Amino acid sequence: MLTPAQAETLIEQHLTCLPIESLPLTQSAGAVLRENIYAERDQPPFDRVAMDGIALSTSGLGTGRLRVIGMQAAGDPPRTLSEPETCIEIMTGAMLPRGCDAVVPVEQIQRVGEFAEIGRRPVQPWQNVHRRGTDCPQGTLLLAAGTRISAPEVAIAASAGMARLRVSAQPMIVVISTGNELVEPGETIEPHQVRRSNAYGITASLRQHGFARIADDHVRDDEAELTERLGFHLRTHDVLILSGGVSMGQLDLVPRVLENLGVSLVFHHIAQRPGKPMWFGVSQSGPAVFALPGNPVSTLVCLSRYVLPALRAAMGQAPASPARIAITAPIDVKAPLAFYMPVTLRSDEWGRTSAEPKPTNGSGDFTALAGTDGFVELPPGPNTFPKGFVAPFYRW
Ligand code: AMP
Ligand code: MG
């Protein structure tokens, strides 16, 4: 049986990169950049005044008393200081006037009529001036393709003059629950039925991670109905995420129906608990199909462990290894399978993060997940991993 790492590699090898679309800058937060962004000009683009005060020439400071010849605000074209015993009132963000080489802040100045007195305080050349090009020269690579765009990247792209950005198109995802027993929240439920909760959890996770084009369906464990609905979704979506119907029961029809519809099996089963029956395949017509086991803990674990990283990779996002975090209590792994333990992150007084295990009553017990941040992946057992053992952490 495949290890989680082997399954992850197989998924990566079978994914195709999503197409590029152009978005207005204001819509681009959360998207993955697919072009490089370079500095439009030197940064700062001119000798930028960094304090409100007076701009002067350090060569004219003999008496510490300078005549104010005018004012220059941010956005004004630069004035010229031609006599060294004079100065110009200046505002933060203005271009340093020609002939000046320093700024004295307003708090250190006494105004006496048309004069500004700064006393004997030494004035260093270029003090309070953010000099042109000292952050980066024109043409510097500011943002590389593959960067996920958040607030700083939007501001940087704006500073580079970009009104639109080339980003990965959002995949069209459909989340499909299978099962005769499932009843919608809000509808009357019989004692022998269960709430359809997985699809809501999956959709919430996808939205939280920036995926917006998500459809939803519920199909009964019926071969004809599954064939008709899955066939439709394969024609209309890029990614299918199913839950349920992939185990060994007589009504676990999903693998057979998918293969009949021309979805080639890449793998079925991973040596892991929970989530062993996970199925993954790729349709000849393009879409990727993640069929997750229906037990709610398995569903969410497989989503975070495999589906979210795969979707990020398909959007061209540069791969990132999971954080590695120490556990705060020993964990017993009995089976010779990789083991996923839900955890809540804690931060100690030194600022170190650790993972507190939150065991569940098996893969059906998702009420134990409330308040957890994700899970750690432990190597196959039998083994007891001690307190302090460092494991990769996956966030929900
Ligand atoms: P299955 O993988 O279809 O054999 O389902 C395993 C268990 O998960 C069963 O107890 C199902 O009732 C439950 N289950 C399947 N799908 C869902 C769902 N969408 N929401 C909640 N529970 C589910
Ligand atoms: Mg089922």
JSON list of C-alpha atoms in Angstrom, two decimals, residues 9 12 17 20 40 49 58 61 77 139 146 152 154 163 214 234 252 264 266 274 277 294 312 326 338 351 376-377:
[
{"chain": "A", "resi": 9, "resn": "THR", "atom": "CA", "xyz": [3.78, 12.49, -5.21]},
{"chain": "A", "resi": 12, "resn": "GLU", "atom": "CA", "xyz": [1.27, 15.96, -7.99]},
{"chain": "A", "resi": 17, "resn": "CYS", "atom": "CA", "xyz": [-1.76, 23.55, -13.98]},
{"chain": "A", "resi": 20, "resn": "ILE", "atom": "CA", "xyz": [-4.19, 32.03, -16.25]},
{"chain": "A", "resi": 40, "resn": "GLU", "atom": "CA", "xyz": [8.66, 50.28, -11.95]},
{"chain": "A", "resi": 49, "resn": "VAL", "atom": "CA", "xyz": [11.56, 63.72, 2.96]},
{"chain": "A", "resi": 58, "resn": "THR", "atom": "CA", "xyz": [24.23, 71.60, 5.89]},
{"chain": "A", "resi": 61, "resn": "LEU", "atom": "CA", "xyz": [24.32, 76.27, 9.03]},
{"chain": "A", "resi": 77, "resn": "PRO", "atom": "CA", "xyz": [7.43, 69.70, -7.88]},
{"chain": "A", "resi": 139, "resn": "GLY", "atom": "CA", "xyz": [13.86, 46.60, -12.27]},
{"chain": "A", "resi": 146, "resn": "GLY", "atom": "CA", "xyz": [3.93, 31.39, -7.60]},
{"chain": "A", "resi": 152, "resn": "PRO", "atom": "CA", "xyz": [1.56, 43.34, 1.37]},
{"chain": "A", "resi": 154, "resn": "VAL", "atom": "CA", "xyz": [-1.29, 43.87, -3.28]},
{"chain": "A", "resi": 163, "resn": "ALA", "atom": "CA", "xyz": [-3.69, 47.80, -12.35]},
{"chain": "A", "resi": 214, "resn": "ILE", "atom": "CA", "xyz": [-17.68, 25.67, -5.37]},
{"chain": "A", "resi": 234, "resn": "LEU", "atom": "CA", "xyz": [-17.12, 15.50, -14.92]},
{"chain": "A", "resi": 252, "resn": "ASP", "atom": "CA", "xyz": [-19.69, 1.59, -2.00]},
{"chain": "A", "resi": 264, "resn": "SER", "atom": "CA", "xyz": [-8.49, 6.34, -14.58]},
{"chain": "A", "resi": 266, "resn": "VAL", "atom": "CA", "xyz": [-4.29, 6.46, -9.87]},
{"chain": "A", "resi": 274, "resn": "PRO", "atom": "CA", "xyz": [-7.88, 7.48, 9.44]},
{"chain": "A", "resi": 277, "resn": "PRO", "atom": "CA", "xyz": [-9.85, 3.93, 1.64]},
{"chain": "A", "resi": 294, "resn": "GLY", "atom": "CA", "xyz": [-17.17, 9.24, 4.38]},
{"chain": "A", "resi": 312, "resn": "ARG", "atom": "CA", "xyz": [-2.49, 24.99, -4.39]},
{"chain": "A", "resi": 326, "resn": "ALA", "atom": "CA", "xyz": [6.48, 19.01, 19.05]},
{"chain": "A", "resi": 338, "resn": "ALA", "atom": "CA", "xyz": [0.76, 6.45, 9.35]},
{"chain": "A", "resi": 351, "resn": "GLY", "atom": "CA", "xyz": [6.88, 31.89, 22.32]},
{"chain": "A", "resi": 376, "resn": "VAL", "atom": "CA", "xyz": [0.08, 15.92, 13.15]},
{"chain": "A", "resi": 377, "resn": "GLU", "atom": "CA", "xyz": [1.27, 12.97, 11.05]}
]
